[in-house]
PDB file of C-alpha atoms in Angstrom:
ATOM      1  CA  UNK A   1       0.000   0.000   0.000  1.00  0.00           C
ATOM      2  CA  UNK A   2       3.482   2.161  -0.270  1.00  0.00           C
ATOM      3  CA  UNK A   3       1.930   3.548  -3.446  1.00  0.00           C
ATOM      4  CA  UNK A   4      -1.709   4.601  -2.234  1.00  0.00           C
ATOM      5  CA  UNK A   5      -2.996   7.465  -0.306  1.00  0.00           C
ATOM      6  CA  UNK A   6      -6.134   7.685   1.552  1.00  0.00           C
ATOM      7  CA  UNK A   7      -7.871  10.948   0.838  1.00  0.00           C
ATOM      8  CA  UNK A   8     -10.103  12.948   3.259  1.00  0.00           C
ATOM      9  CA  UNK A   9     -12.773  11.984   1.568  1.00  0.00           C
ATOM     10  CA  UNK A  10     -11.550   8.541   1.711  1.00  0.00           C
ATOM     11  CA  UNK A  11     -10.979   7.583  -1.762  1.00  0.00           C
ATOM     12  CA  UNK A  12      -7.790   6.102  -2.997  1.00  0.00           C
ATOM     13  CA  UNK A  13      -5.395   8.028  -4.776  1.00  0.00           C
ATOM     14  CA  UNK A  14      -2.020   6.271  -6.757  1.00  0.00           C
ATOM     15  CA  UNK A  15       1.277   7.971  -6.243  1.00  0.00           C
ATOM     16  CA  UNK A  16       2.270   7.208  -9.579  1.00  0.00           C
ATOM     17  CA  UNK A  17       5.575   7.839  -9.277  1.00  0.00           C
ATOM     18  CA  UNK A  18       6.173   5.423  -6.372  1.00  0.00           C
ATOM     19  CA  UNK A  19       3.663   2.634  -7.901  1.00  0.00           C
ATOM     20  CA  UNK A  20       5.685   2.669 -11.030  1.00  0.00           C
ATOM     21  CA  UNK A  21       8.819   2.273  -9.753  1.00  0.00           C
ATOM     22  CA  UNK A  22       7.869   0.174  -7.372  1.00  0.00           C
ATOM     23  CA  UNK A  23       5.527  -2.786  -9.821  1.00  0.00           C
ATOM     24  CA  UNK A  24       9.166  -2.423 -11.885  1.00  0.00           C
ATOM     25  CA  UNK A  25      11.130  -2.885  -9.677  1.00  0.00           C
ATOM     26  CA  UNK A  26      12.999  -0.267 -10.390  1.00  0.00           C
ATOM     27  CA  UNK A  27      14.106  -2.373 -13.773  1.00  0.00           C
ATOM     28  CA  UNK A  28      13.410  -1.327 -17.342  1.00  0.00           C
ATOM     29  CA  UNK A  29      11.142  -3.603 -19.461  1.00  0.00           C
ATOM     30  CA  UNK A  30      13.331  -5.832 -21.838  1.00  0.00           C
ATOM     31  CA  UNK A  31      13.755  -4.270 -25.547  1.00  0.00           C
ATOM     32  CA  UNK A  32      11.110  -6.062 -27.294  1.00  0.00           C
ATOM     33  CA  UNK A  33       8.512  -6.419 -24.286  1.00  0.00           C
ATOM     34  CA  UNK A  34       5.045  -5.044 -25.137  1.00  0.00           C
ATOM     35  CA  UNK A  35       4.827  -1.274 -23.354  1.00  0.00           C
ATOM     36  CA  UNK A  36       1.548  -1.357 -23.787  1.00  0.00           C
ATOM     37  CA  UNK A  37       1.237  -4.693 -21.975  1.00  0.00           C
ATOM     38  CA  UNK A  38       3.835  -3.416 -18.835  1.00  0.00           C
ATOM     39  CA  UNK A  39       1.574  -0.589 -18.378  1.00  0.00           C
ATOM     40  CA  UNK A  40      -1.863  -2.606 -18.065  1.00  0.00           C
ATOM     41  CA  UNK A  41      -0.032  -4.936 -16.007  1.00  0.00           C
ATOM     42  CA  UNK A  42       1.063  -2.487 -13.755  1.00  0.00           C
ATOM     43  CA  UNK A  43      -2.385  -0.760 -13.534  1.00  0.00           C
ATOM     44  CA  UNK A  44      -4.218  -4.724 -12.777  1.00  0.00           C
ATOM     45  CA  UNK A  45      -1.526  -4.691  -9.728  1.00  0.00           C
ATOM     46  CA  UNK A  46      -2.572  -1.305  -8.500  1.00  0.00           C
ATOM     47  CA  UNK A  47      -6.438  -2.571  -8.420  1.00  0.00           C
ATOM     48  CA  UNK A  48      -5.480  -5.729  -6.531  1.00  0.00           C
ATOM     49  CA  UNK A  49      -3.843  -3.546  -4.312  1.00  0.00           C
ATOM     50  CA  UNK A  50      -6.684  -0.720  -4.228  1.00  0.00           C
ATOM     51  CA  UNK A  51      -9.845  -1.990  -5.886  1.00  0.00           C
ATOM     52  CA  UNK A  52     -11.380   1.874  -4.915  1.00  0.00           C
ATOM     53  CA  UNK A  53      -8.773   3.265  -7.259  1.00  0.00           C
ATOM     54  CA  UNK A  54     -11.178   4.508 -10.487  1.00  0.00           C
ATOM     55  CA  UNK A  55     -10.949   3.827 -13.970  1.00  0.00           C
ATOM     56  CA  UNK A  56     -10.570   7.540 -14.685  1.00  0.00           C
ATOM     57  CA  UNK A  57      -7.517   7.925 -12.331  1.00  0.00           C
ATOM     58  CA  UNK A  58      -5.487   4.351 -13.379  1.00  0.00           C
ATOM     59  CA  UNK A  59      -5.937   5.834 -17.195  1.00  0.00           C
ATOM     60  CA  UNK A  60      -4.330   9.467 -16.479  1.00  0.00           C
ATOM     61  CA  UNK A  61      -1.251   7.072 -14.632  1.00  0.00           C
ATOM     62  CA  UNK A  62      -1.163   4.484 -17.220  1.00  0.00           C
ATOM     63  CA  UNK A  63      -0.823   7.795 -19.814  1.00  0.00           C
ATOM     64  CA  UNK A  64       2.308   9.032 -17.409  1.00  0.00           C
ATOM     65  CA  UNK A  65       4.151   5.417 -17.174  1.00  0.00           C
ATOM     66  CA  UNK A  66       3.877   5.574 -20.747  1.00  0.00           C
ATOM     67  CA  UNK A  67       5.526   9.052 -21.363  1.00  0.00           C
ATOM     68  CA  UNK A  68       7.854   8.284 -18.759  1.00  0.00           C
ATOM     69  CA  UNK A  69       9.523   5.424 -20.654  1.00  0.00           C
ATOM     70  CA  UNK A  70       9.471   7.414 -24.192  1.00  0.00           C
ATOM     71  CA  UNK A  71      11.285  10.298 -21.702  1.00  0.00           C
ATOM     72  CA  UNK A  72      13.988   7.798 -20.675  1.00  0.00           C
ATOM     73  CA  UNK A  73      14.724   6.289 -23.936  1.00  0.00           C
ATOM     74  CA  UNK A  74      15.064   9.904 -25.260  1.00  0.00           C
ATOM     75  CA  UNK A  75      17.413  11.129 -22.991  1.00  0.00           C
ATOM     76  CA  UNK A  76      19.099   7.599 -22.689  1.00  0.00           C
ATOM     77  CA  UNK A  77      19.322   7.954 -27.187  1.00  0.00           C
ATOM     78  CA  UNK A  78      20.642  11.097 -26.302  1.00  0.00           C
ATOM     79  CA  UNK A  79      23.255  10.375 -24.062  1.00  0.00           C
ATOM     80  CA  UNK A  80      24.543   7.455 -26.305  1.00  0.00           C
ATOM     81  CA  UNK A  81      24.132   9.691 -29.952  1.00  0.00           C
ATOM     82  CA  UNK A  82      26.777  12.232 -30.161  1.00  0.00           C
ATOM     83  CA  UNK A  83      24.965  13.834 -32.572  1.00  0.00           C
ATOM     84  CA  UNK A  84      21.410  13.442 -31.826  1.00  0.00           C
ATOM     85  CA  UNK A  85      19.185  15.836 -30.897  1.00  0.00           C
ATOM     86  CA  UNK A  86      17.208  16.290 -27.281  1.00  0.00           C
ATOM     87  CA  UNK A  87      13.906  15.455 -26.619  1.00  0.00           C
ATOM     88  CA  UNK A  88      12.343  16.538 -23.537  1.00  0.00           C
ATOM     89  CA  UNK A  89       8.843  15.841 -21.530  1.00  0.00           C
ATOM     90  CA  UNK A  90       6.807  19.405 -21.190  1.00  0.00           C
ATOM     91  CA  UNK A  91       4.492  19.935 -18.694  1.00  0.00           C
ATOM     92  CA  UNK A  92       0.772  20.850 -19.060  1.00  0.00           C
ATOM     93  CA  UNK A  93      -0.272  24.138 -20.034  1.00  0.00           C
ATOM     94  CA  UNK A  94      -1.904  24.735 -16.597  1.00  0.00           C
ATOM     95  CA  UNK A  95       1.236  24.809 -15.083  1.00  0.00           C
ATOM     96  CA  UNK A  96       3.781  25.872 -18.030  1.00  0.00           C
ATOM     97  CA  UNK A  97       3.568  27.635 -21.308  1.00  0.00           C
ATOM     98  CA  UNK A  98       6.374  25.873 -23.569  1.00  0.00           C
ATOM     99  CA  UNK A  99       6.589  29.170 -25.930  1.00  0.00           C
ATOM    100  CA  UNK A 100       8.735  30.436 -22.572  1.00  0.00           C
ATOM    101  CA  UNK A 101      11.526  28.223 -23.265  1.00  0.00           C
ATOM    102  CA  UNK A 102      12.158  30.435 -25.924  1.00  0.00           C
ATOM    103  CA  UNK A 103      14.441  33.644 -25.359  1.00  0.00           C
ATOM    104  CA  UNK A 104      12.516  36.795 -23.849  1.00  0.00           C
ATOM    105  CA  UNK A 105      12.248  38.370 -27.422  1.00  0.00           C
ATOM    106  CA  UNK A 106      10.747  35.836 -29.427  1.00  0.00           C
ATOM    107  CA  UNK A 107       8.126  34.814 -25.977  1.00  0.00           C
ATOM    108  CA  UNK A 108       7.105  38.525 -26.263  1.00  0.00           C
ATOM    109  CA  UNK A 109       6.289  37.744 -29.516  1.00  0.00           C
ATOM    110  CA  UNK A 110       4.381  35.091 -29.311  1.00  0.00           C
ATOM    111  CA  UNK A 111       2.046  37.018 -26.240  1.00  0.00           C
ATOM    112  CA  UNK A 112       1.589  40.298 -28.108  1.00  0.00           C
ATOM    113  CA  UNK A 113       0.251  37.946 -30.879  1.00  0.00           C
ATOM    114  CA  UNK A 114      -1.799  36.126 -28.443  1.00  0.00           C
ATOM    115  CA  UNK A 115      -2.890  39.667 -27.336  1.00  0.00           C
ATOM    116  CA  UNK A 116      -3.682  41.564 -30.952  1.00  0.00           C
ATOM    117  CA  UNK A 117      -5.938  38.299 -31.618  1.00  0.00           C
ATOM    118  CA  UNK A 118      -8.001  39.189 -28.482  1.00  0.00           C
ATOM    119  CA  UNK A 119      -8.002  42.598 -28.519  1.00  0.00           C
ATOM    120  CA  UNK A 120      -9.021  42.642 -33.200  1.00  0.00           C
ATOM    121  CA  UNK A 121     -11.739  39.501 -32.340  1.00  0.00           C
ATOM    122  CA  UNK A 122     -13.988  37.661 -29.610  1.00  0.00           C
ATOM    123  CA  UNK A 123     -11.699  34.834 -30.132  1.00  0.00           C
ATOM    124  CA  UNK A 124      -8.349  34.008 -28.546  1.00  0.00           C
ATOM    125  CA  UNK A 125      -5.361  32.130 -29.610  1.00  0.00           C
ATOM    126  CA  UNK A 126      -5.699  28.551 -27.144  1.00  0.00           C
ATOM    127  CA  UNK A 127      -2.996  26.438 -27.067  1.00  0.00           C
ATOM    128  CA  UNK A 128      -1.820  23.345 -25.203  1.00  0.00           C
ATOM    129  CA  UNK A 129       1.912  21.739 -25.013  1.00  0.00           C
ATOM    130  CA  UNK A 130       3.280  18.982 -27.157  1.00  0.00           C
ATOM    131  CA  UNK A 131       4.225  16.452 -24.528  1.00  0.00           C
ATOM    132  CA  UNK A 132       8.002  16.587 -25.315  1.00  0.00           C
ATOM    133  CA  UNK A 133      10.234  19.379 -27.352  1.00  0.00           C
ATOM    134  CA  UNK A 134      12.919  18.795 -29.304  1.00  0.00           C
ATOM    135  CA  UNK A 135      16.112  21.010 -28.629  1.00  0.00           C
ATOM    136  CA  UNK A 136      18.779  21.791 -30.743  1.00  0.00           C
ATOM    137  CA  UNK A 137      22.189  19.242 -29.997  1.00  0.00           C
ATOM    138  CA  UNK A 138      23.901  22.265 -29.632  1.00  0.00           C
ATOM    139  CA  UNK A 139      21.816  24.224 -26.981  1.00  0.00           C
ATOM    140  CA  UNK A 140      21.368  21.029 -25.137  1.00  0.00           C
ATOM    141  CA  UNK A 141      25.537  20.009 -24.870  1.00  0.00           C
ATOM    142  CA  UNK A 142      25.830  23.548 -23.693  1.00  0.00           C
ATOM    143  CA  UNK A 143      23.119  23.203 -20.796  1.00  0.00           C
ATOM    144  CA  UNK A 144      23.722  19.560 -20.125  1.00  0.00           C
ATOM    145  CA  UNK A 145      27.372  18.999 -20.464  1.00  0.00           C
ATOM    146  CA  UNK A 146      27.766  15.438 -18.906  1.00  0.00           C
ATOM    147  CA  UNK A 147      24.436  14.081 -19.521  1.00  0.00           C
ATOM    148  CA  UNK A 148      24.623   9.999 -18.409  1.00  0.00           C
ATOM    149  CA  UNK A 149      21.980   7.334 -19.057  1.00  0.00           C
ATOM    150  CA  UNK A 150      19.982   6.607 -16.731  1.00  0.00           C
ATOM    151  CA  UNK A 151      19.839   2.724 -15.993  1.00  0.00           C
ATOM    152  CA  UNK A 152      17.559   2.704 -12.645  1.00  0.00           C
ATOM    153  CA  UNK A 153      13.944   3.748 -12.400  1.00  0.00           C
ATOM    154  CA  UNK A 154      13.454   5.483  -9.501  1.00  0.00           C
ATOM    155  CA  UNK A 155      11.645   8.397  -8.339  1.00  0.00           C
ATOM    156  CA  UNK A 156      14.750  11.013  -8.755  1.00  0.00           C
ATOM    157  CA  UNK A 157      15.141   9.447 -12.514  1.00  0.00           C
ATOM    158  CA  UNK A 158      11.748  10.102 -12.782  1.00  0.00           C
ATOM    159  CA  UNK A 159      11.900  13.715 -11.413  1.00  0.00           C
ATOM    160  CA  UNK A 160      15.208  14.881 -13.263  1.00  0.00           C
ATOM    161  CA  UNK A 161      13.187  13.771 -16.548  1.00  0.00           C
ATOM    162  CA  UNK A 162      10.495  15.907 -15.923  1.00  0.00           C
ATOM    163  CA  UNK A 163      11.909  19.006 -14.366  1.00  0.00           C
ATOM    164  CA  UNK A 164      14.737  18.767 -17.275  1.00  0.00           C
ATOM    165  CA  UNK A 165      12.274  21.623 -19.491  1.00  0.00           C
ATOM    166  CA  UNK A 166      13.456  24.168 -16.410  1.00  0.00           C
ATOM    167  CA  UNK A 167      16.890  24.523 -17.568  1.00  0.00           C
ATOM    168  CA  UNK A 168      15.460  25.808 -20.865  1.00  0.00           C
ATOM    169  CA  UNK A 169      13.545  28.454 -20.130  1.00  0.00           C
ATOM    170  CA  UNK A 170      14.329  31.520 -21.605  1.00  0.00           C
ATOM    171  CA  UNK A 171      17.663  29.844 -23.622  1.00  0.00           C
ATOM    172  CA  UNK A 172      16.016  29.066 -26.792  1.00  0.00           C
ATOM    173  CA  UNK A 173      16.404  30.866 -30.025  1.00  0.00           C
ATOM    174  CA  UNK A 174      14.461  30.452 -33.484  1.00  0.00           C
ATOM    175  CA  UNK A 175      16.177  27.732 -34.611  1.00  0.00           C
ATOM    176  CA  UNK A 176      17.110  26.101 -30.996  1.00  0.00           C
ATOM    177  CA  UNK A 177      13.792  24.398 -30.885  1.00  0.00           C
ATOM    178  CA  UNK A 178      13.892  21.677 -33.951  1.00  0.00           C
ATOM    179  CA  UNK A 179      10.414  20.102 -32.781  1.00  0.00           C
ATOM    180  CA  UNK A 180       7.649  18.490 -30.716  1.00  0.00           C
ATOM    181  CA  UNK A 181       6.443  15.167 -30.229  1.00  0.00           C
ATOM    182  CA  UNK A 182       2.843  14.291 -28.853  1.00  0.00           C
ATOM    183  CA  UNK A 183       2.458  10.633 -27.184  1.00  0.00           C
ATOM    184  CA  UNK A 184      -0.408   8.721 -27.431  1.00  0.00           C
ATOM    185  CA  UNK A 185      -0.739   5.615 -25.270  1.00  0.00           C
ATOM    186  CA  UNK A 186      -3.948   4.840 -27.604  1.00  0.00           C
ATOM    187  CA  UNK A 187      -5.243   6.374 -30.340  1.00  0.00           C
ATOM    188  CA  UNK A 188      -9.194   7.512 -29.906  1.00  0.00           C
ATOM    189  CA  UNK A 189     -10.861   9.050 -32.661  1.00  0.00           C
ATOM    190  CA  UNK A 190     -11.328  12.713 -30.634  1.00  0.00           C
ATOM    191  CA  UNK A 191      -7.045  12.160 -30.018  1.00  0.00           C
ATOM    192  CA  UNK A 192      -6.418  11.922 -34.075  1.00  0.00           C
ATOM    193  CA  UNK A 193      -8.071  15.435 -34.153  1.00  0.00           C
ATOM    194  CA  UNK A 194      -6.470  17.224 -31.467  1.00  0.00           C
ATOM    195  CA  UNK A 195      -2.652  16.201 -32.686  1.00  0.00           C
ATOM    196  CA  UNK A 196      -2.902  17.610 -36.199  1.00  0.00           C
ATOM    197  CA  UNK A 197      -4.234  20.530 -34.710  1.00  0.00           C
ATOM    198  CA  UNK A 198      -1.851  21.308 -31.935  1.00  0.00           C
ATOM    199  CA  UNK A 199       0.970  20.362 -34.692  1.00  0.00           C
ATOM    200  CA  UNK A 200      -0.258  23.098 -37.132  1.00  0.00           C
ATOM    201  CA  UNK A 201      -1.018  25.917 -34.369  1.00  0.00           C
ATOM    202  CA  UNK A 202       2.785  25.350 -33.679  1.00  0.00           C
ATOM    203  CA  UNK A 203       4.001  25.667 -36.715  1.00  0.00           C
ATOM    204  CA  UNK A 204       1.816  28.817 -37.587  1.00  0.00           C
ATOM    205  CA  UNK A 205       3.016  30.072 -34.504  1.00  0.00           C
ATOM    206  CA  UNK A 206       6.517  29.043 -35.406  1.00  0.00           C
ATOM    207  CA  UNK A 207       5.378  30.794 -38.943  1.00  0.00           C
ATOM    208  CA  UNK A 208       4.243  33.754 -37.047  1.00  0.00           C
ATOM    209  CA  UNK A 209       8.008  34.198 -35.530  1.00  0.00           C
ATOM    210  CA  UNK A 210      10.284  33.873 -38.711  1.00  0.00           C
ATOM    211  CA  UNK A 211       7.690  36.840 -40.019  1.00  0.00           C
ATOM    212  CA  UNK A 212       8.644  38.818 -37.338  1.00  0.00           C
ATOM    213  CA  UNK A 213      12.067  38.226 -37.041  1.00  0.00           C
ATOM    214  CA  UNK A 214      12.154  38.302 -40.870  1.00  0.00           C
ATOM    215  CA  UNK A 215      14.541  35.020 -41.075  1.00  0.00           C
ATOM    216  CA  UNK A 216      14.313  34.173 -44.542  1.00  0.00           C
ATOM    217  CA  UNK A 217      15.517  30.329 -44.634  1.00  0.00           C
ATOM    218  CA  UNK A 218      14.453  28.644 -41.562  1.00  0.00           C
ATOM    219  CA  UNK A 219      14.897  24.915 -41.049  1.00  0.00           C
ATOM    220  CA  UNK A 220      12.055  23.918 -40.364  1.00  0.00           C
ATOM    221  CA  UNK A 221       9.920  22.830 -37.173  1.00  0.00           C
ATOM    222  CA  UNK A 222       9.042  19.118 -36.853  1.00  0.00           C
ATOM    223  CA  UNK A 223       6.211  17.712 -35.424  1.00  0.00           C
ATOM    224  CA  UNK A 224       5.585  14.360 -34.116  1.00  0.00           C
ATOM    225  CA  UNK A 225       3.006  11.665 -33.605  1.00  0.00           C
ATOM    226  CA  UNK A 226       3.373   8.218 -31.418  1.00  0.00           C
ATOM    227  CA  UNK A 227       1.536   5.433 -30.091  1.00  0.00           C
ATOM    228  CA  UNK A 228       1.524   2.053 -28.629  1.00  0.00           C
ATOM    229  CA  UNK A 229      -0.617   1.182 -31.869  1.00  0.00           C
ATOM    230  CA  UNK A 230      -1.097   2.561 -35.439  1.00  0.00           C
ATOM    231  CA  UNK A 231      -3.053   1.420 -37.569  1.00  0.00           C
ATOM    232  CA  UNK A 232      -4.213   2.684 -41.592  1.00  0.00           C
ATOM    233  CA  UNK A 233      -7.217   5.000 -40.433  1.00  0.00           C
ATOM    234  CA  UNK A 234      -4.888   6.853 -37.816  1.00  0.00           C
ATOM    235  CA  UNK A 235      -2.368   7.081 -40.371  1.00  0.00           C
ATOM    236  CA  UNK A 236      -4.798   9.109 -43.124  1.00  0.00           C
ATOM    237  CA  UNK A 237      -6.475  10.899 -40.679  1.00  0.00           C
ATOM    238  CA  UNK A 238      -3.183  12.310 -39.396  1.00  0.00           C
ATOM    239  CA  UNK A 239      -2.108  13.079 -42.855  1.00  0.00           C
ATOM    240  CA  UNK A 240      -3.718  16.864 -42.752  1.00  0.00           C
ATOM    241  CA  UNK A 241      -2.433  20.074 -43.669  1.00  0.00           C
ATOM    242  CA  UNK A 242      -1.123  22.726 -41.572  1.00  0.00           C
ATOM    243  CA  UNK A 243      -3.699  25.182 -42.084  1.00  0.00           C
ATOM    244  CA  UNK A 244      -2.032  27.825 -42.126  1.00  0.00           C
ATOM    245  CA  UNK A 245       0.548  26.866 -44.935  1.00  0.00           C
ATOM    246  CA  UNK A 246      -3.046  26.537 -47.283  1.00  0.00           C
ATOM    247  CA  UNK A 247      -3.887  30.866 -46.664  1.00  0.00           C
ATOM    248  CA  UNK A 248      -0.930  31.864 -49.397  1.00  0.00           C
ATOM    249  CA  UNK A 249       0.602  30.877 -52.346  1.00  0.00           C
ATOM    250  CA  UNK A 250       3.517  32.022 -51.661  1.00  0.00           C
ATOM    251  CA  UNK A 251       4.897  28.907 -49.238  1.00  0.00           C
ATOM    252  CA  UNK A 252       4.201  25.334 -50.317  1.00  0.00           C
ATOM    253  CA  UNK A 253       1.652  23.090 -47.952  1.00  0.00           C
ATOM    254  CA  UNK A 254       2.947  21.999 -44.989  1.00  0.00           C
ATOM    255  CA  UNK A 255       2.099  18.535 -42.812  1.00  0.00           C
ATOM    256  CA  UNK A 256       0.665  19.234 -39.746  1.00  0.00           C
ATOM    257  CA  UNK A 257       2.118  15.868 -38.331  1.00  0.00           C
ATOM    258  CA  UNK A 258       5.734  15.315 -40.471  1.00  0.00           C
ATOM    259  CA  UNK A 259       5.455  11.373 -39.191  1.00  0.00           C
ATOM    260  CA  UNK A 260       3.523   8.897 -37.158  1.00  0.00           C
ATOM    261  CA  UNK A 261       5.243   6.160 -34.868  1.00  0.00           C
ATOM    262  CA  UNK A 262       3.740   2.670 -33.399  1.00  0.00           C
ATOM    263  CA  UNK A 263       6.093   2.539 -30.629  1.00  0.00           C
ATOM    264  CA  UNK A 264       5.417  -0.303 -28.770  1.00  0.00           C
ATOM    265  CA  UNK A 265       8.773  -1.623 -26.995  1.00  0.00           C
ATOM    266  CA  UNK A 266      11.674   0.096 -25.969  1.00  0.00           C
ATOM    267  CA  UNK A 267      13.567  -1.172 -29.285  1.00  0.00           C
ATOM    268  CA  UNK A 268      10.734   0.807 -31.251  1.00  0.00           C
ATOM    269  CA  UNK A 269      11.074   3.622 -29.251  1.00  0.00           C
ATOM    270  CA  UNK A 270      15.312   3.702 -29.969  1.00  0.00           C
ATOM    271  CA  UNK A 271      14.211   3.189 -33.754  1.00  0.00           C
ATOM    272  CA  UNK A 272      11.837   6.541 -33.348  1.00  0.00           C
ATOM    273  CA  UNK A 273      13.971   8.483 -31.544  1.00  0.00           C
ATOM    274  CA  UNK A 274      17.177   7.600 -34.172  1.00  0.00           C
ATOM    275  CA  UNK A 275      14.750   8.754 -37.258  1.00  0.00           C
ATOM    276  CA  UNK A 276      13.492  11.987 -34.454  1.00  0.00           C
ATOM    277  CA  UNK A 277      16.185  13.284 -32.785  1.00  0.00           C
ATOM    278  CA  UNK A 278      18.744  12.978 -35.822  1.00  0.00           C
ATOM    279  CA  UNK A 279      16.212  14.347 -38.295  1.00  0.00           C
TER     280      UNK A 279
END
């Protein structure tokens, strides 16, 4: 019961964290086991333990455990790629708006666009985080000099990967952000819709900044889809248009999702992050 609290109200509550780590043992799966199938497993123990725990609250922790492994073979691809780029887990929006990772001048930006939409409409420019952001190689050697892989779970490992965003903050310049990646556990019908449109409001925001910094050949932001499972009808329906890249003829049509990965194992999650993070 280490990884349950008691509320006031008396319901159970996992400390996800600690039941991770713990129904692991602290080990990694093996290369080719099923994620997918570690994660339910781990969510059956935590009902044995805690039948009270709700469906609602084991599906928000099985969505963690699953980022949490992508965010360890990123930073463990990263540590063992000399030239491969960083990928790194964001927070929600409720707590932290990923446009501040960039440098003071180009966030101001990106609020006084936020505002001029407000203040010229009733609407307002709404957007979430990407679950992990891919920095520049050279941004991240500079801020993480002697990165090492991390070969224990545990809840430090677990906290350094998801406080790693901090040392960003404000460092970024145009071209020190190569990307995002959102992360799926399963793909639901209302999910398809809300990655190709959180992939092109980055890149028209990403647009919106090369306008106003007037940088004439930019390389390009990435953005990334993955899953435990992908099948045809995920694929086409994630094969939109960035809608912005459709409102001139002046720039050719941009994807709002650049690729789509079943990743489904740690071995498939190397294999996305080589084609990702070296891209």
């Amino acid at each position: 019961m280490d990884f349950i609290r008691i509320l006031n109200d008396g319901r159970s509550q996992v400390i996800k964290d600690v039941a991770f780590c713990t129904l692991l043992k602290n080990k990694f799966p093996g290369k080719g086991e099923s994620l997918k199938g570690v994660i339910d497993g781990i969510g059956v123990d935590v009902q044995k333990t805690a039948p009270s725990v709700t469906k609602d609250a084991l599906n928000n922790a099985r969505g963690d455990w699953y980022e949490w492994l992508l965010a360890f073979s990123a930073w463990n691809y990263f540590a063992e790629n000399k030239k491969a780029n960083l990928a790194l887990l964001t927070p929600n929006i409720s707590q932290f708006d990923v446009g501040q990772l960039y440098e003071d001048k180009l966030y101001n930006l990106i609020e006084d666009l936020r505002s001029k939409v407000l203040k010229s409409s009733a609407v307002q420019l709404i957007s979430s985080n990407p679950d992990f952001v891919i920095i520049d190689r050279k941004l991240a050697n500079k801020l993480f000099p002697k990165i090492e892989k991390i070969s224990k779970i545990d809840p430090a490992a677990i906290l350094k990967i998801e406080t790693a965003y901090k040392k960003f903050i404000g460092k970024c310049s145009f071209e020190d952000i190569a990307g995002y990646v959102s992360v799926k556990l399963s793909f639901r019908p209302d999910r398809r819709l809300q990655i190709p449109h959180e992939g092109s409001l980055m890149k028209a925001i990403y647009t919106h900044l090369q306008t106003r910094e007037w940088i004439i050949s930019p390389k390009g932001l990435k953005y990334y889809a993955i899953a435990t499972v992908v099948g045809d009808s995920d694929r086409a329906a994630l094969k939109t248009v960035a809608t912005h890249s459709i409102t001139t003829v002046h720039s050719v049509p941009q994807a709002a999702v650049d690729e789509v990965f079943e990743v489904n194992s740690l071995q498939q999650a190397q294999d996305a992050f080589g084609k990702i993070l070296n891209a």
